[in-house]
Short mmCIF file of C-alpha atoms and ligand atoms in Angstrom, two decimals:
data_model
loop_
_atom_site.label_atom_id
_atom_site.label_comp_id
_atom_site.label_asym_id
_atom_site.label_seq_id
_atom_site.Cartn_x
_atom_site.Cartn_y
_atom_site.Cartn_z
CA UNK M 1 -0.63 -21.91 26.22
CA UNK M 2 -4.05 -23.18 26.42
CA UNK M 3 -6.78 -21.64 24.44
CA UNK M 4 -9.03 -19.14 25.80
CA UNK M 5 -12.77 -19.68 26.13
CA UNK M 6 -15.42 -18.71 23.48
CA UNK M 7 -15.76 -15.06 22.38
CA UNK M 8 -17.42 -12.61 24.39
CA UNK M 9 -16.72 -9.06 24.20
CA UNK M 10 -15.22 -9.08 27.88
CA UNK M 11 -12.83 -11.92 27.38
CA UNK M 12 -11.44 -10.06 23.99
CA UNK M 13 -10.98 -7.03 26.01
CA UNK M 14 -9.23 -9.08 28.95
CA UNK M 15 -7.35 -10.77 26.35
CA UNK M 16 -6.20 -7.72 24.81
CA UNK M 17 -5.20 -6.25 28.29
CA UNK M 18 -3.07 -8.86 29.05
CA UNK M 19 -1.14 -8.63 26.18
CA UNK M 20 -0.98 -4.24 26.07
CA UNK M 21 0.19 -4.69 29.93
CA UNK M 22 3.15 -7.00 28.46
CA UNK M 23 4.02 -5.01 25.17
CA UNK M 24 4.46 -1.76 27.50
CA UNK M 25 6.30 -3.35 30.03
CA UNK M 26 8.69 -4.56 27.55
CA UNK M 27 9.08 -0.95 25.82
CA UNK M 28 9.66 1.60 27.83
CA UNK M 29 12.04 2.79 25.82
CA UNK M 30 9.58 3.91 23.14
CA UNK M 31 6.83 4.75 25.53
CA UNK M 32 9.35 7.85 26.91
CA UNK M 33 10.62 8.33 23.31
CA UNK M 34 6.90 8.90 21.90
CA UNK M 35 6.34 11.27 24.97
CA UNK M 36 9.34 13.11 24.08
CA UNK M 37 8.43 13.61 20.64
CA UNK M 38 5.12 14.80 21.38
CA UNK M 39 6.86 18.07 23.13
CA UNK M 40 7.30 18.72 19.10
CA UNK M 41 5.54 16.89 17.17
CA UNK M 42 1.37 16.21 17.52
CA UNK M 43 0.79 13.09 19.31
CA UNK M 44 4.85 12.36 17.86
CA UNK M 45 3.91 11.87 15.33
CA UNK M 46 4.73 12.83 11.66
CA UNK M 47 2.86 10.34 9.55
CA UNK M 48 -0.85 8.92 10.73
CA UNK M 49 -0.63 4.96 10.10
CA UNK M 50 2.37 4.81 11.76
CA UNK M 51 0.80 5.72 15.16
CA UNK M 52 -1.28 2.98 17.34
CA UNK M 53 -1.82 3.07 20.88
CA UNK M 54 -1.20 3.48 23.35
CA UNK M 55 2.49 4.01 21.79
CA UNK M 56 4.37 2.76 18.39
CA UNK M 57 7.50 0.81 18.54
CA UNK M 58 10.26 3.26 18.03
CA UNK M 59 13.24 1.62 15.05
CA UNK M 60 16.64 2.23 16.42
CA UNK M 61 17.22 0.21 12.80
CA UNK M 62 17.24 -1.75 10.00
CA UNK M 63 18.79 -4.24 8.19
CA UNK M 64 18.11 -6.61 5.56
CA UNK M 65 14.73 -7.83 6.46
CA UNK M 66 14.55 -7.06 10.31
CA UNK M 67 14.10 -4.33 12.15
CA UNK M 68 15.31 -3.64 15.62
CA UNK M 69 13.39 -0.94 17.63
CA UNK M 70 14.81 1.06 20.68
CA UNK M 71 14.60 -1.42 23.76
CA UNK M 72 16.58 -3.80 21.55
CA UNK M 73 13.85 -6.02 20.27
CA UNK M 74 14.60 -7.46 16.56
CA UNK M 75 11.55 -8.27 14.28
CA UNK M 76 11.29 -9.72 11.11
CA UNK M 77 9.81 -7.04 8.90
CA UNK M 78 6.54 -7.88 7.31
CA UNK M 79 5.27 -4.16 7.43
CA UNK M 80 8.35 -3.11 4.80
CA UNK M 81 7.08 0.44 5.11
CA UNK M 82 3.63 -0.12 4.13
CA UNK M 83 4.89 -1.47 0.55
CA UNK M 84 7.67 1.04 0.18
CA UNK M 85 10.35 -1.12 1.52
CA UNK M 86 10.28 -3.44 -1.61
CA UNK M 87 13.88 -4.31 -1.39
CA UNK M 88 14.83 -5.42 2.04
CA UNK M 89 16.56 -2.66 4.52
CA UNK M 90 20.01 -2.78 3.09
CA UNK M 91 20.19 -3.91 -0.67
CA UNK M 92 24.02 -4.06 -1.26
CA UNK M 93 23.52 -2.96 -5.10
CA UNK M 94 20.79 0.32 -4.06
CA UNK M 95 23.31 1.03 -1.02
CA UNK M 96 26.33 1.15 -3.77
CA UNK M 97 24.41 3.02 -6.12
CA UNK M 98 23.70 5.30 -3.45
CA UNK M 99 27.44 5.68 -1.64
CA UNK M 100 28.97 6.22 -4.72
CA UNK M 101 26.49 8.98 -5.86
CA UNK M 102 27.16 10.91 -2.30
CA UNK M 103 30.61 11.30 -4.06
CA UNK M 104 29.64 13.34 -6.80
CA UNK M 105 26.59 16.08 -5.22
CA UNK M 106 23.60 15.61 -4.45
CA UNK M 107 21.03 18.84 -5.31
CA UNK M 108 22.27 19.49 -9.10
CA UNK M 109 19.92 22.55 -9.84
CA UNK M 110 19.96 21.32 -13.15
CA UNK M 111 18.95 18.10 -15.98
CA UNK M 112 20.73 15.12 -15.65
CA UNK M 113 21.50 12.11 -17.26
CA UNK M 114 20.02 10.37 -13.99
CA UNK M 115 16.57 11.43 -14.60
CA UNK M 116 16.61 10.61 -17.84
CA UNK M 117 17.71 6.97 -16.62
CA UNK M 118 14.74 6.10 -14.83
CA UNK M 119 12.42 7.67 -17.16
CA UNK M 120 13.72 5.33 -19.53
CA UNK M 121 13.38 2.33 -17.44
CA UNK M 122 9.90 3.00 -15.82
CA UNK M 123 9.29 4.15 -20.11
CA UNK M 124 10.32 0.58 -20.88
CA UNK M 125 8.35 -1.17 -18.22
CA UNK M 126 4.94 0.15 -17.93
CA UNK M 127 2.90 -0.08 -21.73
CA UNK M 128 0.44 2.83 -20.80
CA UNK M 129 3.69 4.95 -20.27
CA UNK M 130 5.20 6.92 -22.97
CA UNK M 131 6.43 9.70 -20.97
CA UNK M 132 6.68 10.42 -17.26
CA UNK M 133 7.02 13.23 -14.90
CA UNK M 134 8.66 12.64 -11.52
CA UNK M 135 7.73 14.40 -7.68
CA UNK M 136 8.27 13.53 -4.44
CA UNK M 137 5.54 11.66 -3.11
CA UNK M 138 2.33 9.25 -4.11
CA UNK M 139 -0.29 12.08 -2.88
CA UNK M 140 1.58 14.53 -5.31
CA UNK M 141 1.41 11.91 -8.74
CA UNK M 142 -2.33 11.84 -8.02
CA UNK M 143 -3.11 15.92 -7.85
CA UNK M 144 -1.01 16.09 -10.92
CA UNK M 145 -2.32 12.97 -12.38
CA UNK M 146 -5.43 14.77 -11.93
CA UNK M 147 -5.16 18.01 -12.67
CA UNK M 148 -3.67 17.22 -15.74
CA UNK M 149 -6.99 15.52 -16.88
CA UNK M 150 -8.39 18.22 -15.65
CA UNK M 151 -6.51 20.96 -17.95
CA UNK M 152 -6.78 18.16 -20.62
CA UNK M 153 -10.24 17.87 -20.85
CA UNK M 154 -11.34 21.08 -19.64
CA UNK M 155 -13.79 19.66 -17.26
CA UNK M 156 -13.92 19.86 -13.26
CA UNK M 157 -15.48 16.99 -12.04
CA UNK M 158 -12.88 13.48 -11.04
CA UNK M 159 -15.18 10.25 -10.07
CA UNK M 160 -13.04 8.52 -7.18
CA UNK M 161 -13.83 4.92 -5.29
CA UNK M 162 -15.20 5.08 -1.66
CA UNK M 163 -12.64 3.81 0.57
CA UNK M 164 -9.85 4.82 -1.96
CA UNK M 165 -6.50 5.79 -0.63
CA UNK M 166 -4.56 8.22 -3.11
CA UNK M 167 -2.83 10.30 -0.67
CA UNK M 168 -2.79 12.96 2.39
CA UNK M 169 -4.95 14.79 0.33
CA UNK M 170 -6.77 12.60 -1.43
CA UNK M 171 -7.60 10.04 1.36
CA UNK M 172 -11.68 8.44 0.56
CA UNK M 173 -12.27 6.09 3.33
CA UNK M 174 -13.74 8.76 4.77
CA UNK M 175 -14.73 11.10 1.73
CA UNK M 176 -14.76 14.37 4.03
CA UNK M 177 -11.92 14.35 5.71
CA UNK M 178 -10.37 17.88 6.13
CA UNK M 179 -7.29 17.82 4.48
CA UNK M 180 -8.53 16.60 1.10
CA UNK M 181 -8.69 18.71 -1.52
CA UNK M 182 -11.36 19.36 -4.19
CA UNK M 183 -14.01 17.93 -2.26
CA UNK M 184 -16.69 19.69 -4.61
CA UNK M 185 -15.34 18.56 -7.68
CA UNK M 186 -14.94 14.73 -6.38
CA UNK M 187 -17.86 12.64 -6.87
CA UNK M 188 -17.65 8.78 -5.63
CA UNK M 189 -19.14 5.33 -6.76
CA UNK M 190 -18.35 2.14 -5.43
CA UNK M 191 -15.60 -0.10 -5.71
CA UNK M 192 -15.86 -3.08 -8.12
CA UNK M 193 -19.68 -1.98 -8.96
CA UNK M 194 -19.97 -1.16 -12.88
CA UNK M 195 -23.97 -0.23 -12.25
CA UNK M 196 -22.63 2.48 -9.51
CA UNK M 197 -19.98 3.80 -11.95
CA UNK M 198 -22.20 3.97 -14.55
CA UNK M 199 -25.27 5.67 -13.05
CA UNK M 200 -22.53 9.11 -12.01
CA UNK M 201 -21.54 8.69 -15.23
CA UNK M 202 -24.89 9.18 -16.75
CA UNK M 203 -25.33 12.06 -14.13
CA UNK M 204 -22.31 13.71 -14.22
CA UNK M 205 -20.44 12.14 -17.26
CA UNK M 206 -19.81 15.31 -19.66
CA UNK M 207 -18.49 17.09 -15.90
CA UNK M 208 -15.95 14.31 -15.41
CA UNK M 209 -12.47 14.73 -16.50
CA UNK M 210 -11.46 11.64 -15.08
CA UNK M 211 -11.41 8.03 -13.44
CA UNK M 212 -9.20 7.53 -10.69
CA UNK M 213 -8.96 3.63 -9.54
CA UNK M 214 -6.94 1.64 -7.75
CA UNK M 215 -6.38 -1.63 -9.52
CA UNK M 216 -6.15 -3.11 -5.76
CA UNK M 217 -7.04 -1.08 -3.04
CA UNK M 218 -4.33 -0.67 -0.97
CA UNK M 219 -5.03 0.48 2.29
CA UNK M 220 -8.70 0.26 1.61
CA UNK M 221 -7.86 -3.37 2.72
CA UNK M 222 -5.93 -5.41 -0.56
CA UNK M 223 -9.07 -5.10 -2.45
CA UNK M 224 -8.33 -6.71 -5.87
CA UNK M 225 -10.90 -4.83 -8.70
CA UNK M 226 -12.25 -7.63 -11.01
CA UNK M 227 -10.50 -7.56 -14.56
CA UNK M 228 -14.11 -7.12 -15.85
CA UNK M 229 -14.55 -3.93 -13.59
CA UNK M 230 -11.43 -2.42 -15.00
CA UNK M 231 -12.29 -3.50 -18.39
CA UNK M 232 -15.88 -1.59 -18.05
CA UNK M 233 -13.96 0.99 -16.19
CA UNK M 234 -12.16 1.79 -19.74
CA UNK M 235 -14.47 1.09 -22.19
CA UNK M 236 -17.07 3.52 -19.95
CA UNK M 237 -14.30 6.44 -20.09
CA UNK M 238 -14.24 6.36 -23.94
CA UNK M 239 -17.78 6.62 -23.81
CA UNK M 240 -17.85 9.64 -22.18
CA UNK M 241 -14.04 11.17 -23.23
CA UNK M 242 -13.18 11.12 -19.59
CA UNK M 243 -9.63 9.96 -18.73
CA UNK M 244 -8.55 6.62 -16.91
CA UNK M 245 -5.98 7.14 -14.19
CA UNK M 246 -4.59 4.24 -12.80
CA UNK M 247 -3.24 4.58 -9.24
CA UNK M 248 -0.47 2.38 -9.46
CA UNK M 249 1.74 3.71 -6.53
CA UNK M 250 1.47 0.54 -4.36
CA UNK M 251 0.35 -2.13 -7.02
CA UNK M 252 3.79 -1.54 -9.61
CA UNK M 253 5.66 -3.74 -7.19
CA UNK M 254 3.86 -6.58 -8.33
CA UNK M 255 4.42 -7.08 -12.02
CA UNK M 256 7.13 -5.98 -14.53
CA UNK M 257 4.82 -3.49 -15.95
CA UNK M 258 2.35 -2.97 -12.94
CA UNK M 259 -0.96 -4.60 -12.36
CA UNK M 260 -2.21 -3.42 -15.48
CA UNK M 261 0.31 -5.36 -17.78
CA UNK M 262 -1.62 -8.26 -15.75
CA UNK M 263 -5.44 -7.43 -16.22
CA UNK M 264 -4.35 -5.87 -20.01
CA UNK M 265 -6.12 -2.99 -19.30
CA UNK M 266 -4.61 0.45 -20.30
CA UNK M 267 -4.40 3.76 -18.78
CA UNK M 268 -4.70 6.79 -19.85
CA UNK M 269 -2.36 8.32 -16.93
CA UNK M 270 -0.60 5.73 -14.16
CA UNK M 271 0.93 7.14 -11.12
CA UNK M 272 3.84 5.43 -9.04
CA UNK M 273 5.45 5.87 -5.86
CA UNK M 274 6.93 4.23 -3.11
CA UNK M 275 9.46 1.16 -3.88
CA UNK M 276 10.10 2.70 -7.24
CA UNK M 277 11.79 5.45 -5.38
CA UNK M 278 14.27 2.56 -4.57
CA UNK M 279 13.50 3.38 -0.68
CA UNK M 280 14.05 7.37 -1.33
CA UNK M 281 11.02 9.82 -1.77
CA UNK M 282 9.36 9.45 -4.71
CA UNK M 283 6.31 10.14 -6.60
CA UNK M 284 5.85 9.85 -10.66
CA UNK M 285 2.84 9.89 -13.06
CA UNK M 286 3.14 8.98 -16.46
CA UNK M 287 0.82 8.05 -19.79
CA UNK M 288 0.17 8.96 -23.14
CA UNK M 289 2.61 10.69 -24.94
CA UNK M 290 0.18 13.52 -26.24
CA UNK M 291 -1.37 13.81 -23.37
CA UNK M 292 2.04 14.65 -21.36
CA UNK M 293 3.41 16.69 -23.84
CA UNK M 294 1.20 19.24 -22.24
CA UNK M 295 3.52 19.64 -19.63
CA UNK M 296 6.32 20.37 -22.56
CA UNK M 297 7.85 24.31 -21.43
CA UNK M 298 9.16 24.78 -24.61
CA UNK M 299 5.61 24.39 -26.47
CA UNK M 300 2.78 27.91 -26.39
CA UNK M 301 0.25 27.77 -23.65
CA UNK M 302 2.44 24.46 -21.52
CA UNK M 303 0.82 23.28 -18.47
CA UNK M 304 3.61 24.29 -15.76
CA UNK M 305 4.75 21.76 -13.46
CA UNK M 306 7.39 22.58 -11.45
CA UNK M 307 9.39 20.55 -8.04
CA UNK M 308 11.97 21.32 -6.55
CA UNK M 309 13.24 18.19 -5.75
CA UNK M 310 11.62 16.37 -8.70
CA UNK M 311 14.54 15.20 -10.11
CA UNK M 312 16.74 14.67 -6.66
CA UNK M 313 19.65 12.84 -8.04
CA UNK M 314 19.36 10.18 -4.92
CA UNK M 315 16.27 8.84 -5.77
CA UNK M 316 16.86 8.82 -9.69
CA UNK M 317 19.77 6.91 -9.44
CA UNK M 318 18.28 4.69 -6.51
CA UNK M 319 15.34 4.32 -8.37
CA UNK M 320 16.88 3.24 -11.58
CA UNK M 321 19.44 1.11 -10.21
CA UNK M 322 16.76 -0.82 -8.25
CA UNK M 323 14.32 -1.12 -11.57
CA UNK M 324 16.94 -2.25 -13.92
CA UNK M 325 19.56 -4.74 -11.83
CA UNK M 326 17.42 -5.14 -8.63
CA UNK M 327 13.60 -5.47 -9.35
CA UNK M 328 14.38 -8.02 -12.20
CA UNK M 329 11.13 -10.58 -13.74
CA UNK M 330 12.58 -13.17 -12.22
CA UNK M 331 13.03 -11.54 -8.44
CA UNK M 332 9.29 -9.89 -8.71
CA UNK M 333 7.81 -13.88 -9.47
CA UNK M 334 9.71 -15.21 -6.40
CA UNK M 335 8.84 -12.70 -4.28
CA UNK M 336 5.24 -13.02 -5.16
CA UNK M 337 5.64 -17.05 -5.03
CA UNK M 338 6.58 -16.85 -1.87
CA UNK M 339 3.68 -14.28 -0.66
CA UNK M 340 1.58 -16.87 -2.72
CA UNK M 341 2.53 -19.63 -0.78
CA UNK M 342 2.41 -18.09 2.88
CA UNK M 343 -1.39 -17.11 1.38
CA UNK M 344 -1.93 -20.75 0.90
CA UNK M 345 -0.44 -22.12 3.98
CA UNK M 346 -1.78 -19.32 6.13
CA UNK M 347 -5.95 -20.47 4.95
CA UNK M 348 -4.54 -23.69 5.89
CA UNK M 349 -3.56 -23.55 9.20
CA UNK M 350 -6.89 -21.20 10.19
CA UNK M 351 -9.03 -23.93 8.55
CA UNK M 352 -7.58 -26.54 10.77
CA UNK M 353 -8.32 -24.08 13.33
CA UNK M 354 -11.74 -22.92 12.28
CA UNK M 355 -11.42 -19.64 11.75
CA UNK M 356 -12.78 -18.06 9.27
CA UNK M 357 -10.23 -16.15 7.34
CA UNK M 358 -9.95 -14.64 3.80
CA UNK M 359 -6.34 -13.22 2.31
CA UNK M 360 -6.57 -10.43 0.25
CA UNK M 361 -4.14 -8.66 -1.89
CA UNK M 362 -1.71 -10.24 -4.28
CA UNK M 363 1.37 -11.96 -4.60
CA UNK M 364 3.90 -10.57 -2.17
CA UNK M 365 0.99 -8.25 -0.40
CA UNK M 366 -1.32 -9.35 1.52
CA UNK M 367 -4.24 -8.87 3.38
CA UNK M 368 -5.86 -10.81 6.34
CA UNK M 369 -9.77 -10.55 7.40
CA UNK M 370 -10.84 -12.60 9.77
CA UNK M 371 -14.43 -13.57 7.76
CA UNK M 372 -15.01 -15.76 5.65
CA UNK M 373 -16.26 -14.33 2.24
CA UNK M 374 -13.29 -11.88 1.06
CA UNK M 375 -14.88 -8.25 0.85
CA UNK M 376 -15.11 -7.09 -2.73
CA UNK M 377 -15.52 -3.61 -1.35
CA UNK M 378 -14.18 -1.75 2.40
CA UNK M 379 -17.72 -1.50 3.01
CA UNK M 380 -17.73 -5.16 3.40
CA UNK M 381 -14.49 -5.28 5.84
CA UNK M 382 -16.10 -7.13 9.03
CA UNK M 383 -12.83 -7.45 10.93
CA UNK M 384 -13.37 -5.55 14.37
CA UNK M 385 -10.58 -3.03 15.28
CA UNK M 386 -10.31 -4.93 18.94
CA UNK M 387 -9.37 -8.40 16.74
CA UNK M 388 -6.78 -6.09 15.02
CA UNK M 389 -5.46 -4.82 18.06
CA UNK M 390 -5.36 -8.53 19.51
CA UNK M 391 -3.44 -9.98 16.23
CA UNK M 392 -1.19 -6.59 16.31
CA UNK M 393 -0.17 -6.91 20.17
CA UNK M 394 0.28 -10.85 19.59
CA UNK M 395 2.27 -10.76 16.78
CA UNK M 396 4.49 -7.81 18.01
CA UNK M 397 4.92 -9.69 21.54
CA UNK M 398 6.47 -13.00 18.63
CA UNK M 399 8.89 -11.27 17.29
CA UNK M 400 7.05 -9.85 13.85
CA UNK M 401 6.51 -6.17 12.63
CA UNK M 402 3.40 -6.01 11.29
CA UNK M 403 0.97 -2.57 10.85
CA UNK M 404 -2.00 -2.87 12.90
CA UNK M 405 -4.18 -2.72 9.72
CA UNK M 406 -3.96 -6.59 8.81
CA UNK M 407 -1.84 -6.12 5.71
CA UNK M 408 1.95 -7.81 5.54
CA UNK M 409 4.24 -6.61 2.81
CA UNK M 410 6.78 -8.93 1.68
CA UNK M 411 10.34 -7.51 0.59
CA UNK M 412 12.39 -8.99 -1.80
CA UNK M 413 14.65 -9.65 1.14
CA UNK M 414 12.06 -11.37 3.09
CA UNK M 415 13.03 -15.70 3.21
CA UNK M 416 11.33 -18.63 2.88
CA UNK M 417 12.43 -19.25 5.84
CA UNK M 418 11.12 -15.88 7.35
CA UNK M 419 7.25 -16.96 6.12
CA UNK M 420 7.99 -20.17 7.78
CA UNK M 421 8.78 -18.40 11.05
CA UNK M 422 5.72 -16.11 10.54
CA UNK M 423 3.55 -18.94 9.67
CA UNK M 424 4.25 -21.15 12.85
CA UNK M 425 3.71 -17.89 14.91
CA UNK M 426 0.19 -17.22 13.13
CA UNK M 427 -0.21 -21.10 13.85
CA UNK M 428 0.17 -20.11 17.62
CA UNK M 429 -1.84 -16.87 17.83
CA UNK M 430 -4.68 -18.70 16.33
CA UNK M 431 -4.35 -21.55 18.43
CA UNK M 432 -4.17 -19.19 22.07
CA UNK M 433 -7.01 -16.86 20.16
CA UNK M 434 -9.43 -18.74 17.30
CA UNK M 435 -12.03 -18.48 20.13
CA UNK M 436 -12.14 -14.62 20.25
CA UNK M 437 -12.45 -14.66 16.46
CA UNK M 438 -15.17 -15.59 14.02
CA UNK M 439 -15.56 -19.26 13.08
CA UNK M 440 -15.37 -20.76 9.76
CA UNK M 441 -18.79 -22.16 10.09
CA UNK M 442 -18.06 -24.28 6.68
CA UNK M 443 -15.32 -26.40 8.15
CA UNK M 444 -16.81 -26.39 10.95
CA UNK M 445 -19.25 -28.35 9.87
CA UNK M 446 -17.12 -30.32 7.87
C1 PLP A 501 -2.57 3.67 -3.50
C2 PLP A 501 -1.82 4.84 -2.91
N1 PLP A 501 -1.76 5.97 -3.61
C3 PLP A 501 -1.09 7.04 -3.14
C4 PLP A 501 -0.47 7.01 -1.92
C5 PLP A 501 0.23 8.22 -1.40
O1 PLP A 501 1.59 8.08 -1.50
P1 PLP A 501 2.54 9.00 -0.58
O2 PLP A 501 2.36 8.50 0.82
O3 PLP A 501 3.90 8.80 -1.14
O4 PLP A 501 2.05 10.40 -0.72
C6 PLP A 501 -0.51 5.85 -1.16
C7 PLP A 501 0.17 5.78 0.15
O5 PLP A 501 -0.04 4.92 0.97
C8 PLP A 501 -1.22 4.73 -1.65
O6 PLP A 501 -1.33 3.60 -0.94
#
């Protein structure tokens, strides 16, 4: 196709109307399904980022690394659940693990050996982690994560990052949304600015009980925090005896141990989530072992924490099988080798093109913004939701499923061959599109 003129808010808005006419016209399917659902559920919708408009694909299923949605379209995954989907759609050894524990109950009602299984594993794994309490979801390991510093310290306050994601209820990119929780007792600094940290802290440091970071910001756009901000982020806790809680829930995919066990920097409490689940709900926060031994019930005055389905014998065993015989070294440093490499190759083929383009994120996550200076903070996220919606649309229309938000997730079930296929179909967009999206004004010049 040739490539369209030189940007001007009309032609991105023709563009982009071009290419919604042709992604509705090819699902009907899930336009009728999302009206449906909306008879019962608001907007039909159960979970916020999976909605875009004017409709979301609807997944008929998955398998491996594709996904096929419900007019019969297959897509190679790169959205893996928003990180979540670490291990491809059908990993024979989880499925096993799984099938063979259908045989034998699934809601105990009591302690078992399952529980104890991942403890030990995630025990093992992460060095800030001595002992570990396990829930159901992300937002839930933060609350507790944080209320335990809370009843630890005795003090109200929690300094969060502007922009932060930690949850439903703990969501920062914007800091008043309704459903959070403890709005009064949050105060905020910015991300990856010591001086900001440290002039709450010498406000409100004797109120604040804790720290809560992000060692990249997720959903806040793949935002890696310096080594050097995480360093000052610990040594400024001591100062003050407020606790360091490490939101780890998306970021443990990376490493053996986390991103901590790469920056070296310990927590006082880390939280997981997601892919440690092995695909099933999960949620887990973990740290110091006098500082959990709070939670102890047989010890006078013990913090009660309590769950339901904390120790749901699915996800133990799913998530310890996946930890110990899936997520191995070795299968974490491909996967992130080959999320390195598309990275590389990805810059390459927008410089060639002109565009100015920074990656974000890490190994097998990553983050594309169309500028050229990567933003050290959301506040400096210049991407325009229309250029969003144009990559989204295109990409969909190619045969990828990727969120509308820019990031792709590799799974360990995602090829070589897969980021080659990806790559040559960024190589097009860009080609049809570069005009509707900033220049790189260095190569340009070049
Ligand atoms: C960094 C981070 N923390 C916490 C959460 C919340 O996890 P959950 O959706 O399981 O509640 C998320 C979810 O996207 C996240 O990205």
């Amino acid at each position: 196709m040739e490539p369209l003129p030189a940007e001007q808010p009309a032609i991105i808005e023709g563009a982009i109307e071009e290419l919604e006419a042709r992604y509705s016209s090819t699902n009907p399917t899930s336009r009728a399904q999302l009206s449906s659902a909306s008879r019962v559920l608001p907007g039909g919708n159960t979970r916020a980022v999976l909605y875009y408009d004017p409709f979301p694909l609807f997944i008929e299923s998955a398998v491996d690394a594709r996904v096929t949605d419900v007019d019969g379209h297959s897509y190679i995954d790169f959205t893996n659940d928003m990180t979540a989907g670490f291990y491809g759609h059908s990993n024979p050894v989880i499925l096993a693990a799984i099938r063979s524990a259908l045989d034998n109950g699934i809601s105990f009602g009591g302690p078992h050996q399952h529980e104890m299984a991942l403890a030990e594993a995630i025990c093992s794994r992460f060095m800030s982690i001595d002992r570990v309490r396990f829930c159901n979801s992300g937002t839930e390991a933060n609350l507790l994560a944080m209320g335990l510093a809370r009843a630890a310290t005795g003090r109200p306050l929690v300094l969060a990052f502007r922009g932060a994601y930690h949850g439903s209820l703990a969501s920062y990119s914007n800091t008043d949304a309704p459903l959070n929780v403890d709005i009064p007792q949050m105060r905020f600094a910015r991300f990856n600015d010591e001086q900001d940290v440290r002039r709450v802290l010498e406000k409100d440091g004797a109120q604040i009980a804790a720290i809560i970071v992000e060692p990249m910001m997720g959903s806040g756009g793949g935002i890696l925090a310096d080594r050097a901000f995480l360093a000052a982020l610990r040594a400024m806790a001591d100062e003050c005896g407020t606790l360091l809680i490490f939101d780890e829930v998306v970021t443990a995919r990376l490493f053996p141990g986390g991103l901590q066990d790469l920056v070296q920097v310990r927590a006082d409490l880390t939280t997981l989530g997601k892919s440690l689940g092995g695909g099933l709900t999960f949620g887990a926060f973990g740290g110091r072992a006098q500082l959990m031994d709070r939670l102890d019930p047989s010890r006078p005055g013990a913090i009660l924490h309590g769950g339901t389905f904390n120790n749901n014998v699915l996800t133990m065993i799913a998530g310890h099988i996946g930890l110990t015989e899936v997520a191995t070294v070795e299968a974490l440093q491909a996967v992130n080798s080959r999320g390195d490499k598309l990275r590389h190759k990805l810059l390459e083929v927008a410089k060639e093109r002109r565009t100015a383009l920074s990656i974000g994120g890490h190994g097998s996550i990553l983050s594309l913004h169309f500028q050229p200076i990567a933003p050290q903070n959301p506040a400096e996220i210049t991407t325009t939701p229309k250029q969003r919606k144009l990559i989204h649309f295109d990409m969909l229309l190619r045969g990828f499923y990727v969120p509308r938000r820019g990031t792709i997730n590799l799974s360990l079930a995602t090829s070589g061959e897969d980021c080659e296929a990806f790559l040559e179909a960024f190589a097009g967009l860009l080609d049809r599109y570069s005009t509707l999206l900033p220049r790189d004004e260095a190569s340009a010049k070049a």
